[in-house]
JSON list of C-alpha atoms in Angstrom, two decimals:
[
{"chain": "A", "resi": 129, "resn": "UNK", "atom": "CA", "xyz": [102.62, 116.15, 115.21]},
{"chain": "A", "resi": 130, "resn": "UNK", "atom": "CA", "xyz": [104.98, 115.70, 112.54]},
{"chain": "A", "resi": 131, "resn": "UNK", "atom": "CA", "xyz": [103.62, 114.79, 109.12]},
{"chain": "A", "resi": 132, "resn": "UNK", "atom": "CA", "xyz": [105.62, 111.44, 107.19]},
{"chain": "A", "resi": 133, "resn": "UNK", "atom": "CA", "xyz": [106.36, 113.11, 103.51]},
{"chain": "A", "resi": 134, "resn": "UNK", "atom": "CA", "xyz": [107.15, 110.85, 101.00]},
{"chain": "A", "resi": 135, "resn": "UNK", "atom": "CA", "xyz": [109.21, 113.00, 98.75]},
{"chain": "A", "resi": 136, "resn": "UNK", "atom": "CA", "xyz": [110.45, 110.93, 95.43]},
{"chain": "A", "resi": 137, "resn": "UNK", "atom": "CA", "xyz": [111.28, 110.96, 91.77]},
{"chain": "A", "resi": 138, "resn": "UNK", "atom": "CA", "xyz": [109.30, 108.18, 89.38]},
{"chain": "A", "resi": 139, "resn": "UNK", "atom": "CA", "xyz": [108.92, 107.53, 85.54]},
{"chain": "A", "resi": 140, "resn": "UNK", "atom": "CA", "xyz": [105.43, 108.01, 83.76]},
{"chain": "A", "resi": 141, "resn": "UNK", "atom": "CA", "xyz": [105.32, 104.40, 84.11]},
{"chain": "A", "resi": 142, "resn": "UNK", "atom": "CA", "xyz": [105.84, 104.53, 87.98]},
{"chain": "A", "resi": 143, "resn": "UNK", "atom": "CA", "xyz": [109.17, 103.48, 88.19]},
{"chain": "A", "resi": 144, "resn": "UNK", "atom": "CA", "xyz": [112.17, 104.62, 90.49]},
{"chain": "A", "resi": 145, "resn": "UNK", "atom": "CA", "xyz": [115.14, 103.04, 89.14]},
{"chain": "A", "resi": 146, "resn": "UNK", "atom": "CA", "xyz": [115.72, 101.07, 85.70]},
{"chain": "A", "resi": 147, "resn": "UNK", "atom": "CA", "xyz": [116.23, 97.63, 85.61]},
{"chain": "A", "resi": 148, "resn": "UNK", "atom": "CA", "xyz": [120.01, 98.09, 87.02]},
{"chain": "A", "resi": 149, "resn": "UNK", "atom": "CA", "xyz": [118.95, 100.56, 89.74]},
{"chain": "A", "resi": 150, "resn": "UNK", "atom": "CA", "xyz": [120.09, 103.52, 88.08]},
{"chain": "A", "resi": 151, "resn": "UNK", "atom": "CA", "xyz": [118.66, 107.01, 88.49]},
{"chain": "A", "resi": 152, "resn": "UNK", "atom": "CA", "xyz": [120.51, 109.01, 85.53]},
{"chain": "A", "resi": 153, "resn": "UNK", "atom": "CA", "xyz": [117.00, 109.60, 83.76]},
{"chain": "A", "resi": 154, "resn": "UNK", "atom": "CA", "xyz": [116.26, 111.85, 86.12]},
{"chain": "A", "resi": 155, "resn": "UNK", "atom": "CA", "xyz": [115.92, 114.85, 84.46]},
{"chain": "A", "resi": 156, "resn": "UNK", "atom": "CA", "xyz": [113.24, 117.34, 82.66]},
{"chain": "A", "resi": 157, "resn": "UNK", "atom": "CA", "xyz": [112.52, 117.47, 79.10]},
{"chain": "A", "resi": 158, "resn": "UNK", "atom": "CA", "xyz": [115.03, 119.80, 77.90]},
{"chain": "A", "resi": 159, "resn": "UNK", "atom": "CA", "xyz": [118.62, 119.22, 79.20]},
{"chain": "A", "resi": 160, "resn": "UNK", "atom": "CA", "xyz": [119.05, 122.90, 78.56]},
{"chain": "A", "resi": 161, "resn": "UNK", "atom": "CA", "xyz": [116.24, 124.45, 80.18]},
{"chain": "A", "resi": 162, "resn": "UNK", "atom": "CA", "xyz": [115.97, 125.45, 83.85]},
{"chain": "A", "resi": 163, "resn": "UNK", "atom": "CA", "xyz": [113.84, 123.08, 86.09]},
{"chain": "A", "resi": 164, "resn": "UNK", "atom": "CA", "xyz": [111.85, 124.34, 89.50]},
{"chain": "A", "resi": 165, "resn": "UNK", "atom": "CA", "xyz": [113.49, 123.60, 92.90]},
{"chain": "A", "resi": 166, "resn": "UNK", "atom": "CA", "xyz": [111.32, 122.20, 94.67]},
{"chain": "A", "resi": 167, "resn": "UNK", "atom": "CA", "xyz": [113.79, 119.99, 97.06]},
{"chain": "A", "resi": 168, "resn": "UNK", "atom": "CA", "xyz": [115.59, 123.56, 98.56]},
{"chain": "A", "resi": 169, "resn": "UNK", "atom": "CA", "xyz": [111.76, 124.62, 99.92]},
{"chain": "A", "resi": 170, "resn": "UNK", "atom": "CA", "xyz": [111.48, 121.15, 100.99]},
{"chain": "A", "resi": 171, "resn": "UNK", "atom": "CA", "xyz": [114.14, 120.17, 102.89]},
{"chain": "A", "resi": 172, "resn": "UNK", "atom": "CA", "xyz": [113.82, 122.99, 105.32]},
{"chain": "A", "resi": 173, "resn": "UNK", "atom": "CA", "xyz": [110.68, 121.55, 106.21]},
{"chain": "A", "resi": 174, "resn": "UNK", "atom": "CA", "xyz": [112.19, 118.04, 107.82]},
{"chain": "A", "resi": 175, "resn": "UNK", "atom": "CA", "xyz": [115.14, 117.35, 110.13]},
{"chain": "A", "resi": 176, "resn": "UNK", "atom": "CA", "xyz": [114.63, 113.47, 109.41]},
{"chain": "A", "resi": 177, "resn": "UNK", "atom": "CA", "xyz": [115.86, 111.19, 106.28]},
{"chain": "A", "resi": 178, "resn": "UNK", "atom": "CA", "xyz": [115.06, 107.31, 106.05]},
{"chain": "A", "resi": 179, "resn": "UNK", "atom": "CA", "xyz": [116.28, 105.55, 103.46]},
{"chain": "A", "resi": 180, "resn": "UNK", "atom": "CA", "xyz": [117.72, 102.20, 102.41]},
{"chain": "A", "resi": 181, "resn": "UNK", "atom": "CA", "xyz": [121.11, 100.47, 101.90]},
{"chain": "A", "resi": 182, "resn": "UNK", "atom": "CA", "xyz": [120.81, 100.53, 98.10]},
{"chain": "A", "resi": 183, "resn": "UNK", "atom": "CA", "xyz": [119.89, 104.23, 98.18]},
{"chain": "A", "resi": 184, "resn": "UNK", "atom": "CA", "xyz": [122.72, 105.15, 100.67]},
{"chain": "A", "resi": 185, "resn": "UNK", "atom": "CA", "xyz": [125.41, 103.27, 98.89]},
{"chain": "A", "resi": 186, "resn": "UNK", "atom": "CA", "xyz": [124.20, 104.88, 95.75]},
{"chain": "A", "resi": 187, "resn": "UNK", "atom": "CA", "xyz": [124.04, 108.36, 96.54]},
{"chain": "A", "resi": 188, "resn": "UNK", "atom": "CA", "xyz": [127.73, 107.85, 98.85]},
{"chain": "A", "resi": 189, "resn": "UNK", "atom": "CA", "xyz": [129.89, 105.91, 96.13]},
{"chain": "A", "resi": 190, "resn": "UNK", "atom": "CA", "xyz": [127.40, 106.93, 92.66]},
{"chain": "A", "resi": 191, "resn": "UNK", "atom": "CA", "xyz": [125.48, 110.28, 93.30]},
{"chain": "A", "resi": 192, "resn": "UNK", "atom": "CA", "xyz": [127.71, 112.58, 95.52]},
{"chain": "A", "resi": 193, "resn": "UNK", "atom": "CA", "xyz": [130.96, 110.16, 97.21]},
{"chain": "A", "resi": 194, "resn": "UNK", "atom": "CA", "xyz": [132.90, 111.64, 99.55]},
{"chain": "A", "resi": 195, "resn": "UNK", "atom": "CA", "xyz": [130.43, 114.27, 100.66]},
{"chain": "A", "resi": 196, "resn": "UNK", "atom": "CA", "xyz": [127.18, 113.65, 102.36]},
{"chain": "A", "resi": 197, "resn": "UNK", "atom": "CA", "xyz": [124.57, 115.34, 101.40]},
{"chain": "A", "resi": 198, "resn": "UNK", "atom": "CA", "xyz": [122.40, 114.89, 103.99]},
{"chain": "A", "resi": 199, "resn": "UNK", "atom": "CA", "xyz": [124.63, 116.23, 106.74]},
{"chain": "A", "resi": 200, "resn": "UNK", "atom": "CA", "xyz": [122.39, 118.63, 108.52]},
{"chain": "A", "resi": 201, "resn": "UNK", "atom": "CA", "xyz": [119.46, 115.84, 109.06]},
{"chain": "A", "resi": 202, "resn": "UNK", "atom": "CA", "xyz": [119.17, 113.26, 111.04]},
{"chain": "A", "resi": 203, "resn": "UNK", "atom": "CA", "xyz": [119.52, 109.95, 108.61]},
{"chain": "A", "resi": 204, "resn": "UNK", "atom": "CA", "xyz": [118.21, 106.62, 109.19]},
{"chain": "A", "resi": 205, "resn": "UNK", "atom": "CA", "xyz": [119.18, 103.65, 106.75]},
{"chain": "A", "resi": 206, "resn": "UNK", "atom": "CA", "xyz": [117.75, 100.95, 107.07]},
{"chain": "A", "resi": 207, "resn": "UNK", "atom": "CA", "xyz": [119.61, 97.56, 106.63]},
{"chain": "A", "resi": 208, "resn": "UNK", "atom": "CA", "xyz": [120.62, 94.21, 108.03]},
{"chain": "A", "resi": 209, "resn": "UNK", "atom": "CA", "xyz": [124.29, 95.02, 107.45]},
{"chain": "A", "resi": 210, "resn": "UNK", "atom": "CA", "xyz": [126.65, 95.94, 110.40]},
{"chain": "A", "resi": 211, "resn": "UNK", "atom": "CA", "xyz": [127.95, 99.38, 110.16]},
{"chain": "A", "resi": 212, "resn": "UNK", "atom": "CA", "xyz": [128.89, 102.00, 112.93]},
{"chain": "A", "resi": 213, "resn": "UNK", "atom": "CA", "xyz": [126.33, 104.97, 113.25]},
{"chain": "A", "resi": 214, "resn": "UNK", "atom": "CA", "xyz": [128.07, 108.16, 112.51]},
{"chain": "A", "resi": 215, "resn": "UNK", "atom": "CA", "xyz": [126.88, 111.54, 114.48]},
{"chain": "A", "resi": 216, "resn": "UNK", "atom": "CA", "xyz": [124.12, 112.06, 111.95]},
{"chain": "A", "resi": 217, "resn": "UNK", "atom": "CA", "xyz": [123.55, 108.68, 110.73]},
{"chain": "A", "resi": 218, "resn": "UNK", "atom": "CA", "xyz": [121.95, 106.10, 112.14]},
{"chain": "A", "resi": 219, "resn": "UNK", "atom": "CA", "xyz": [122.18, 102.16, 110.24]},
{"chain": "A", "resi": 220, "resn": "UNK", "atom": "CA", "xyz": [119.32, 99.96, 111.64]},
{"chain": "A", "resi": 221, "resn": "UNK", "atom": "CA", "xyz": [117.73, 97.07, 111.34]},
{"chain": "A", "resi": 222, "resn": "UNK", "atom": "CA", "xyz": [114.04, 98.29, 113.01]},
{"chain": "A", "resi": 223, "resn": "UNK", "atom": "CA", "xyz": [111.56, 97.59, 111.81]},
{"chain": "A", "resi": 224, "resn": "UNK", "atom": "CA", "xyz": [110.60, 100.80, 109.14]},
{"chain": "A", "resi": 225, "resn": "UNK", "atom": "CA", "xyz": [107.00, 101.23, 110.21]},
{"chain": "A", "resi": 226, "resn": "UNK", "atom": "CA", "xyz": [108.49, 100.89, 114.80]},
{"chain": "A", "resi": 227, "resn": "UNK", "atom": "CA", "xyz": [110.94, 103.39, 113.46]},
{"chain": "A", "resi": 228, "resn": "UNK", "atom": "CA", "xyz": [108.33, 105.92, 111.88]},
{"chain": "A", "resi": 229, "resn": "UNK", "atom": "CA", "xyz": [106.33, 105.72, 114.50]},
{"chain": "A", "resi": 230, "resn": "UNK", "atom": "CA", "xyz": [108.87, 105.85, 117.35]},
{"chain": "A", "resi": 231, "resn": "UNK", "atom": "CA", "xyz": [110.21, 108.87, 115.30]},
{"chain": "A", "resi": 232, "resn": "UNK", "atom": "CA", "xyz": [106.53, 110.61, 114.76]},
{"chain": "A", "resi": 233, "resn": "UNK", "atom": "CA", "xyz": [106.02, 110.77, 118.77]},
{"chain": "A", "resi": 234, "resn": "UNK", "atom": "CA", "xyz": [109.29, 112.86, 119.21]},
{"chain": "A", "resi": 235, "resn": "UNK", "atom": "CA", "xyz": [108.97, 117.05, 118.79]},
{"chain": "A", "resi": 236, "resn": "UNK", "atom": "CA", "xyz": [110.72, 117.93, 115.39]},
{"chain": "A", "resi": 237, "resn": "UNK", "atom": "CA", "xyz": [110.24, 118.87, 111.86]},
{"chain": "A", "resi": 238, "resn": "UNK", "atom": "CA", "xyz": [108.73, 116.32, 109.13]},
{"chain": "A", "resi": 239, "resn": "UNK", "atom": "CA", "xyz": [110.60, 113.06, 108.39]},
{"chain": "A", "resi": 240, "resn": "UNK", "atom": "CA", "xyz": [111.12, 112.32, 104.55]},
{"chain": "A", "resi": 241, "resn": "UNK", "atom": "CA", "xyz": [110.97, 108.60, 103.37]},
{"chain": "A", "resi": 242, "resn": "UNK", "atom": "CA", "xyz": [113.49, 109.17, 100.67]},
{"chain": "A", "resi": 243, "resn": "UNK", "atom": "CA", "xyz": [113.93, 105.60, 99.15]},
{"chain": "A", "resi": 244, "resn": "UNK", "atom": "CA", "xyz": [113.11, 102.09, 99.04]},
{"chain": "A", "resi": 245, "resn": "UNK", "atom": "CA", "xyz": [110.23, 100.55, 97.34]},
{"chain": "A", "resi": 246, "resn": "UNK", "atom": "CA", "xyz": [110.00, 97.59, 100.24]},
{"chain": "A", "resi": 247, "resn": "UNK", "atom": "CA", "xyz": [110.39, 100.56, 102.69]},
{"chain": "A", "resi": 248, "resn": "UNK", "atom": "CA", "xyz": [107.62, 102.89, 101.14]},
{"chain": "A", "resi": 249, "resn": "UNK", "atom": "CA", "xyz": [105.53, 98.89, 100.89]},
{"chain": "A", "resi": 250, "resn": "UNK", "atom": "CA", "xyz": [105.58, 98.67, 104.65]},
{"chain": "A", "resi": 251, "resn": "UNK", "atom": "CA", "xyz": [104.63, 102.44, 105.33]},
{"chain": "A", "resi": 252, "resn": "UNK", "atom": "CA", "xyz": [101.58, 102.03, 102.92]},
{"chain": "A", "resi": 253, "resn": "UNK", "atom": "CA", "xyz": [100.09, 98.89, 104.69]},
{"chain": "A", "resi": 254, "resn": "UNK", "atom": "CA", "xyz": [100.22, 100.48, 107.90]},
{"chain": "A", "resi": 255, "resn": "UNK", "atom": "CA", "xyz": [98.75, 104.10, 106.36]},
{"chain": "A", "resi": 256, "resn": "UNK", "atom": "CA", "xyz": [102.03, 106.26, 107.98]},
{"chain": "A", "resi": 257, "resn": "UNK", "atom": "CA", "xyz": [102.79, 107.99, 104.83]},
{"chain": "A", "resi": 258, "resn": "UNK", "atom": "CA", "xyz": [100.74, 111.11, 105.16]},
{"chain": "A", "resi": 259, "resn": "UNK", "atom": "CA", "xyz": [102.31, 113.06, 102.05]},
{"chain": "A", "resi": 260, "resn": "UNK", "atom": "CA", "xyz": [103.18, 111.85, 99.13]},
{"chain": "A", "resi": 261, "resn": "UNK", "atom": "CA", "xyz": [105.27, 114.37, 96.88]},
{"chain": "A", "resi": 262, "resn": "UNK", "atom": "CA", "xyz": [105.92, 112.97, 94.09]},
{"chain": "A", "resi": 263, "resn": "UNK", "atom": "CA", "xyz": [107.59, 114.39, 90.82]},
{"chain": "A", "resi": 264, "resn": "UNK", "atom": "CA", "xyz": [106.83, 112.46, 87.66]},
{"chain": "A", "resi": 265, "resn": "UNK", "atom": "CA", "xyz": [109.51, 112.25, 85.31]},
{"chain": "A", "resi": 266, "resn": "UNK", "atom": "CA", "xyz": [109.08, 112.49, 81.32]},
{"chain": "A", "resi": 267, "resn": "UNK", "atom": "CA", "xyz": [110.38, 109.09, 80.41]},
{"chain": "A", "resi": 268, "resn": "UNK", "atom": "CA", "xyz": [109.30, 105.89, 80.13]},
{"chain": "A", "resi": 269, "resn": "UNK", "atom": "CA", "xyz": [111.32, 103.43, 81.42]},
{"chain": "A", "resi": 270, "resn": "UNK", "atom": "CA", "xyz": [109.72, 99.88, 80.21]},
{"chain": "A", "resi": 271, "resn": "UNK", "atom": "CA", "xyz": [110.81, 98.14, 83.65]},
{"chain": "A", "resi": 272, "resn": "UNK", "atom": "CA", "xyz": [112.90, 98.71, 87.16]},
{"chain": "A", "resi": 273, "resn": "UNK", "atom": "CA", "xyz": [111.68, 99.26, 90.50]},
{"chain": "A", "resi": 274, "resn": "UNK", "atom": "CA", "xyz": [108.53, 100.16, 90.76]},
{"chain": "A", "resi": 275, "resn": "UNK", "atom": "CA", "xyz": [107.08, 103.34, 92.95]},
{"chain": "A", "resi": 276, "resn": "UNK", "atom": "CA", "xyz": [104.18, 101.38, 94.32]},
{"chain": "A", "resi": 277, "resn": "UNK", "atom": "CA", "xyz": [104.37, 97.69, 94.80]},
{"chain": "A", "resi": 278, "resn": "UNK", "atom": "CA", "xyz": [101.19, 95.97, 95.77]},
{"chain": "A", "resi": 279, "resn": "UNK", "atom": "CA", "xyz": [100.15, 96.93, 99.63]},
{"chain": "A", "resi": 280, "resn": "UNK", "atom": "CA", "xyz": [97.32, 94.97, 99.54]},
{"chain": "A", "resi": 281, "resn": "UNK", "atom": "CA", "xyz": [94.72, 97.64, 100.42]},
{"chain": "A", "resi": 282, "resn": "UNK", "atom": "CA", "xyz": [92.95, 101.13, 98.94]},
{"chain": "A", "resi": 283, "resn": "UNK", "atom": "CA", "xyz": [94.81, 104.41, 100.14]},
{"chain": "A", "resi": 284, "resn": "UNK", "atom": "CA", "xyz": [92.16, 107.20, 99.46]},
{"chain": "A", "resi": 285, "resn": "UNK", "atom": "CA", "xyz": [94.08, 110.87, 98.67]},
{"chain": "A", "resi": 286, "resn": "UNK", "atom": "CA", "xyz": [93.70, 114.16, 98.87]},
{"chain": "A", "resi": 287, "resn": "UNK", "atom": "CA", "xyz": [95.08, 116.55, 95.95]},
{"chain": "A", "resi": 288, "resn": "UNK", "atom": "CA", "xyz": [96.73, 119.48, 97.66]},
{"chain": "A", "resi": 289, "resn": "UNK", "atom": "CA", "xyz": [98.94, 121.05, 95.00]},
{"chain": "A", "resi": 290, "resn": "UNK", "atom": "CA", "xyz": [100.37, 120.22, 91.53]},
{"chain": "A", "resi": 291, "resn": "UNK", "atom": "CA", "xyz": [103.19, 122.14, 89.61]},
{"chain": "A", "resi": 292, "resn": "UNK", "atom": "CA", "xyz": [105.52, 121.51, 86.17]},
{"chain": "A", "resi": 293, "resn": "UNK", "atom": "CA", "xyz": [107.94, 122.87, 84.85]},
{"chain": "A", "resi": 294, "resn": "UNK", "atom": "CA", "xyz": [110.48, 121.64, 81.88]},
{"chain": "A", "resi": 295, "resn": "UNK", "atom": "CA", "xyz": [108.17, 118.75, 81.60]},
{"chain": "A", "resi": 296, "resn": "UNK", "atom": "CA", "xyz": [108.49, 117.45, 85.60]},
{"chain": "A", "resi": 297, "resn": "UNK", "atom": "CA", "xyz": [105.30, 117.26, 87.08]},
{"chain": "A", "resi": 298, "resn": "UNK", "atom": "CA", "xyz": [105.05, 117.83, 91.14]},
{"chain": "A", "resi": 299, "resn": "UNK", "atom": "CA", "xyz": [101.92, 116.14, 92.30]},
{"chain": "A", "resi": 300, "resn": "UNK", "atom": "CA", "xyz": [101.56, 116.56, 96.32]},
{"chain": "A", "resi": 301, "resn": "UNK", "atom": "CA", "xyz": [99.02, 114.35, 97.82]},
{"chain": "A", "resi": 302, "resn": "UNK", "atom": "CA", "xyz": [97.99, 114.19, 101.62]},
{"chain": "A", "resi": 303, "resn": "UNK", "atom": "CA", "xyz": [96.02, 111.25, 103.36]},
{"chain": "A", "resi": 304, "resn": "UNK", "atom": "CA", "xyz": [92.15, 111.74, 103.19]},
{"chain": "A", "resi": 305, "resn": "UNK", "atom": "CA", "xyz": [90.97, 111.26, 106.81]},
{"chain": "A", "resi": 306, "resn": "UNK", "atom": "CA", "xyz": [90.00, 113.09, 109.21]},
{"chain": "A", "resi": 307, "resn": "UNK", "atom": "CA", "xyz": [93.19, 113.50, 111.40]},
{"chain": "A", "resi": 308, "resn": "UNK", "atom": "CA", "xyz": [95.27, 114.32, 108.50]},
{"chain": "A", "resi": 309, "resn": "UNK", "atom": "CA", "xyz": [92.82, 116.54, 106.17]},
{"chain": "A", "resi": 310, "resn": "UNK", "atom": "CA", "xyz": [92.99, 119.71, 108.63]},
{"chain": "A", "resi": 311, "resn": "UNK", "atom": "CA", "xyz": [96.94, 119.34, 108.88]},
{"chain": "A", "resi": 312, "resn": "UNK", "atom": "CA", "xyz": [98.83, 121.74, 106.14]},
{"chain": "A", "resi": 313, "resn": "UNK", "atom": "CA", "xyz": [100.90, 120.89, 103.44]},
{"chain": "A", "resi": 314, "resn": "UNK", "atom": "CA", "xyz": [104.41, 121.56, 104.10]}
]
């Protein structure tokens, strides 16, 4: 079955955006110095992306317009707008944890929850996220969005690997039960 990986970028202070939704403070340490890759060994594990509006109009008119970067995966954004579905990219209004599930059933690679605090909210209460990758950023932001906003219930974790480099630190975390503590970390 294919694991849920929640693959994301936060501040020591657990925040994914600043106050105006803005990602540019994403970055190591040392502007200079080289930072690990993790996303290129990543991505080949999944063939599914679900994100939200604010995250896809970001990355198509802030981060990278004209070109989108998620072209050989299967994207999902969810949002109560009406816009036509392209050949790789689906906009819905399902409901995210329906959608995960529906999308867990099929054959495939992992699906990567790559934004939305509400989104990630919804996953948590229903315990679909089985890996949480998250790389925590050396600033302090003060206030934003936060990571984790209160799901109302305890989430026990497993610690399956941690790396740094130029001051990022990779913490991968996998579900502690039963099911999920014999599957591998991808």
């Amino acid at each position: 079955m294919r694991n849920v990986v929640l693959f994301i970028a936060m501040s020591l202070d657990g925040y994914i955006a600043d106050g105006n939704g803005r990602v540019d403070w994403l970055m190591g340490q040392d502007e200079d110095a080289e930072t690990a890759d993790s996303y290129t060994d990543f991505v080949k594990t999944i063939d599914t992306v679900i994100m939200g509006w604010k995250t896809y109009h970001q990355v198509t008119t802030e981060l990278s317009p004209g070109e989108w970067v998620y072209e050989n995966l299967q994207s999902y954004v969810i949002t109560h707008r009406a816009c036509p579905s392209a050949d790789n990219i689906t906009f819905t209004s399902a409901d995210p944890c329906s959608l995960v599930e529906k999308l867990k059933a099929k054959e495939g690679r992992d699906i990567w929850i790559c934004s939305g605090a509400d989104i990630v909210r919804q996953l948590m209460e229903q315990n679909l996220i089985d890996v949480y990758r998250i790389s925590v950023i050396p600033t302090i932001l003060g206030g934003g969005i936060r990571l984790f906003p209160h799901c109302g219930k305890e989430i026990k974790l497993r610690l399956a690997a941690v790396s740094s480099s130029n001051g990022i630190t990779e913490l991968i975390y996998q579900k502690n039960d039963e099911a999920n503590a014999k599957k591998p970390v991808t």
